[in-house]
Amino acid sequence: MDELDKSLAAVLAKAITAICVRNGFLEDLHSGTTPSSKTGDYTDVKVVTPYGEIPWDKVSRISDAEMKRLMKGIVNQVYTYLCRKDDPEFVQSFLAMGMQYAARWDEPEMVERFCRAG
């Protein structure tokens, strides 16, 4: 892959991630109060329930229903992008919006053993 293709792939990866993943139900999950930790490793944080306390490192932070909603939203948004990727006006708008959202993100890196058998 030449440098121009890599540059376009980086922009596209950030746009797809920002628009199809981050700006959906994940944003709702991310909102709210984040607990603080005096120790810095959260060993001093717990969730109090009517049935007892749960150490922070044992708490599931997303329910099965939330995971299903999150994944369905991401699939639908990626599907919409893929179905409209041949529409130049849509792609131009999509990339501009994605670049705006991800302007301060780190550059993507290649994942070596991504989708390989064995």
PDB file of C-alpha atoms in Angstrom:
ATOM      1  CA  MET A   1       0.000   0.000   0.000  1.00  0.00           C
ATOM      2  CA  ASP A   2       1.517   3.349  -0.967  1.00  0.00           C
ATOM      3  CA  GLU A   3       1.601   6.410   1.320  1.00  0.00           C
ATOM      4  CA  LEU A   4      -1.433   8.073  -0.320  1.00  0.00           C
ATOM      5  CA  ASP A   5      -3.517   4.932   0.185  1.00  0.00           C
ATOM      6  CA  LYS A   6      -2.296   4.655   3.789  1.00  0.00           C
ATOM      7  CA  SER A   7      -3.202   8.284   4.414  1.00  0.00           C
ATOM      8  CA  LEU A   8      -6.707   7.792   2.996  1.00  0.00           C
ATOM      9  CA  ALA A   9      -7.105   4.584   5.008  1.00  0.00           C
ATOM     10  CA  ALA A  10      -6.158   6.482   8.189  1.00  0.00           C
ATOM     11  CA  VAL A  11      -8.705   9.230   7.508  1.00  0.00           C
ATOM     12  CA  LEU A  12     -11.381   6.680   6.646  1.00  0.00           C
ATOM     13  CA  ALA A  13     -10.627   4.544   9.732  1.00  0.00           C
ATOM     14  CA  LYS A  14     -10.987   7.576  11.988  1.00  0.00           C
ATOM     15  CA  ALA A  15     -14.177   8.734  10.248  1.00  0.00           C
ATOM     16  CA  ILE A  16     -15.830   5.311  10.441  1.00  0.00           C
ATOM     17  CA  THR A  17     -14.847   4.971  14.098  1.00  0.00           C
ATOM     18  CA  ALA A  18     -15.972   8.484  15.067  1.00  0.00           C
ATOM     19  CA  ILE A  19     -19.286   8.425  13.226  1.00  0.00           C
ATOM     20  CA  CYS A  20     -20.267   4.763  13.326  1.00  0.00           C
ATOM     21  CA  VAL A  21     -18.926   3.785  16.747  1.00  0.00           C
ATOM     22  CA  ARG A  22     -18.301   6.751  19.016  1.00  0.00           C
ATOM     23  CA  ASN A  23     -21.248   8.950  18.059  1.00  0.00           C
ATOM     24  CA  GLY A  24     -23.938   6.425  18.856  1.00  0.00           C
ATOM     25  CA  PHE A  25     -25.098   4.616  21.969  1.00  0.00           C
ATOM     26  CA  LEU A  26     -21.475   4.405  23.137  1.00  0.00           C
ATOM     27  CA  GLU A  27     -21.651   8.146  23.816  1.00  0.00           C
ATOM     28  CA  ASP A  28     -24.666   7.542  26.093  1.00  0.00           C
ATOM     29  CA  LEU A  29     -22.733   4.841  27.943  1.00  0.00           C
ATOM     30  CA  HIS A  30     -19.762   7.179  28.283  1.00  0.00           C
ATOM     31  CA  SER A  31     -21.787  10.028  29.799  1.00  0.00           C
ATOM     32  CA  GLY A  32     -22.338  10.213  33.528  1.00  0.00           C
ATOM     33  CA  THR A  33     -20.134  10.385  36.568  1.00  0.00           C
ATOM     34  CA  THR A  34     -16.799   8.600  36.522  1.00  0.00           C
ATOM     35  CA  PRO A  35     -15.625   7.364  39.925  1.00  0.00           C
ATOM     36  CA  SER A  36     -12.411   8.710  41.413  1.00  0.00           C
ATOM     37  CA  SER A  37      -9.731   6.627  43.060  1.00  0.00           C
ATOM     38  CA  LYS A  38      -7.317   7.794  45.755  1.00  0.00           C
ATOM     39  CA  THR A  39      -5.008   4.847  45.012  1.00  0.00           C
ATOM     40  CA  GLY A  40      -5.143   5.450  41.258  1.00  0.00           C
ATOM     41  CA  ASP A  41      -5.693   1.756  40.510  1.00  0.00           C
ATOM     42  CA  TYR A  42      -9.368   1.648  41.612  1.00  0.00           C
ATOM     43  CA  THR A  43      -8.763  -1.002  44.269  1.00  0.00           C
ATOM     44  CA  ASP A  44     -10.412   1.442  46.681  1.00  0.00           C
ATOM     45  CA  VAL A  45     -13.588   1.792  44.560  1.00  0.00           C
ATOM     46  CA  LYS A  46     -16.637  -0.431  44.944  1.00  0.00           C
ATOM     47  CA  VAL A  47     -20.251  -0.491  43.834  1.00  0.00           C
ATOM     48  CA  VAL A  48     -22.789  -0.815  46.624  1.00  0.00           C
ATOM     49  CA  THR A  49     -25.886  -2.874  45.806  1.00  0.00           C
ATOM     50  CA  PRO A  50     -28.776  -4.133  47.953  1.00  0.00           C
ATOM     51  CA  TYR A  51     -27.022  -7.533  47.832  1.00  0.00           C
ATOM     52  CA  GLY A  52     -23.550  -6.406  48.836  1.00  0.00           C
ATOM     53  CA  GLU A  53     -20.496  -4.601  47.554  1.00  0.00           C
ATOM     54  CA  ILE A  54     -18.758  -5.327  44.254  1.00  0.00           C
ATOM     55  CA  PRO A  55     -15.088  -4.370  43.792  1.00  0.00           C
ATOM     56  CA  TRP A  56     -14.614  -2.044  40.807  1.00  0.00           C
ATOM     57  CA  ASP A  57     -12.465  -4.550  38.907  1.00  0.00           C
ATOM     58  CA  LYS A  58     -15.304  -7.116  39.125  1.00  0.00           C
ATOM     59  CA  VAL A  59     -18.116  -4.802  37.999  1.00  0.00           C
ATOM     60  CA  SER A  60     -19.502  -5.343  34.503  1.00  0.00           C
ATOM     61  CA  ARG A  61     -19.777  -1.877  33.101  1.00  0.00           C
ATOM     62  CA  ILE A  62     -22.160  -2.793  30.298  1.00  0.00           C
ATOM     63  CA  SER A  63     -25.187  -5.086  30.391  1.00  0.00           C
ATOM     64  CA  ASP A  64     -26.063  -7.664  27.720  1.00  0.00           C
ATOM     65  CA  ALA A  65     -28.967  -5.464  26.592  1.00  0.00           C
ATOM     66  CA  GLU A  66     -26.672  -2.441  26.317  1.00  0.00           C
ATOM     67  CA  MET A  67     -24.083  -4.479  24.392  1.00  0.00           C
ATOM     68  CA  LYS A  68     -26.763  -5.647  21.974  1.00  0.00           C
ATOM     69  CA  ARG A  69     -28.001  -2.085  21.465  1.00  0.00           C
ATOM     70  CA  LEU A  70     -24.433  -0.823  21.015  1.00  0.00           C
ATOM     71  CA  MET A  71     -23.497  -3.480  18.443  1.00  0.00           C
ATOM     72  CA  LYS A  72     -26.783  -3.155  16.519  1.00  0.00           C
ATOM     73  CA  GLY A  73     -26.256   0.584  16.232  1.00  0.00           C
ATOM     74  CA  ILE A  74     -22.664   0.178  15.041  1.00  0.00           C
ATOM     75  CA  VAL A  75     -23.634  -2.495  12.491  1.00  0.00           C
ATOM     76  CA  ASN A  76     -26.468  -0.332  11.152  1.00  0.00           C
ATOM     77  CA  GLN A  77     -24.230   2.724  10.814  1.00  0.00           C
ATOM     78  CA  VAL A  78     -21.369   0.802   9.154  1.00  0.00           C
ATOM     79  CA  TYR A  79     -23.915  -0.856   6.849  1.00  0.00           C
ATOM     80  CA  THR A  80     -25.321   2.560   5.912  1.00  0.00           C
ATOM     81  CA  TYR A  81     -21.817   3.837   5.150  1.00  0.00           C
ATOM     82  CA  LEU A  82     -20.988   0.788   3.022  1.00  0.00           C
ATOM     83  CA  CYS A  83     -24.261   1.093   1.093  1.00  0.00           C
ATOM     84  CA  ARG A  84     -23.584   4.783   0.378  1.00  0.00           C
ATOM     85  CA  LYS A  85     -19.808   4.687  -0.188  1.00  0.00           C
ATOM     86  CA  ASP A  86     -20.239   5.170  -3.937  1.00  0.00           C
ATOM     87  CA  ASP A  87     -22.091   8.485  -3.435  1.00  0.00           C
ATOM     88  CA  PRO A  88     -19.334  11.144  -3.683  1.00  0.00           C
ATOM     89  CA  GLU A  89     -21.374  13.819  -1.887  1.00  0.00           C
ATOM     90  CA  PHE A  90     -22.105  11.459   1.009  1.00  0.00           C
ATOM     91  CA  VAL A  91     -18.458  10.336   1.267  1.00  0.00           C
ATOM     92  CA  GLN A  92     -17.212  13.936   1.198  1.00  0.00           C
ATOM     93  CA  SER A  93     -19.598  14.890   4.008  1.00  0.00           C
ATOM     94  CA  PHE A  94     -18.805  11.703   5.944  1.00  0.00           C
ATOM     95  CA  LEU A  95     -15.039  12.279   5.750  1.00  0.00           C
ATOM     96  CA  ALA A  96     -15.339  15.967   6.663  1.00  0.00           C
ATOM     97  CA  MET A  97     -17.454  15.149   9.706  1.00  0.00           C
ATOM     98  CA  GLY A  98     -15.161  12.291  10.708  1.00  0.00           C
ATOM     99  CA  MET A  99     -12.041  14.451  10.369  1.00  0.00           C
ATOM    100  CA  GLN A 100     -13.667  17.107  12.533  1.00  0.00           C
ATOM    101  CA  TYR A 101     -14.527  14.643  15.308  1.00  0.00           C
ATOM    102  CA  ALA A 102     -11.162  12.864  15.196  1.00  0.00           C
ATOM    103  CA  ALA A 103      -8.867  15.832  14.567  1.00  0.00           C
ATOM    104  CA  ARG A 104      -6.838  15.298  17.757  1.00  0.00           C
ATOM    105  CA  TRP A 105      -6.794  11.490  17.721  1.00  0.00           C
ATOM    106  CA  ASP A 106      -3.578   9.505  17.379  1.00  0.00           C
ATOM    107  CA  GLU A 107      -2.739   8.105  13.970  1.00  0.00           C
ATOM    108  CA  PRO A 108      -3.934   4.518  13.509  1.00  0.00           C
ATOM    109  CA  GLU A 109      -1.497   1.633  13.628  1.00  0.00           C
ATOM    110  CA  MET A 110      -1.559  -1.657  11.760  1.00  0.00           C
ATOM    111  CA  VAL A 111      -2.674  -4.656  13.848  1.00  0.00           C
ATOM    112  CA  GLU A 112      -0.330  -7.473  12.880  1.00  0.00           C
ATOM    113  CA  ARG A 113      -2.411 -10.616  13.452  1.00  0.00           C
ATOM    114  CA  PHE A 114      -5.773  -9.116  12.509  1.00  0.00           C
ATOM    115  CA  CYS A 115      -8.236 -11.691  11.081  1.00  0.00           C
ATOM    116  CA  ARG A 116      -5.640 -14.343  10.338  1.00  0.00           C
ATOM    117  CA  ALA A 117      -6.299 -18.035  10.656  1.00  0.00           C
ATOM    118  CA  GLY A 118      -4.056 -19.893  13.066  1.00  0.00           C
TER     119      GLY A 118
END
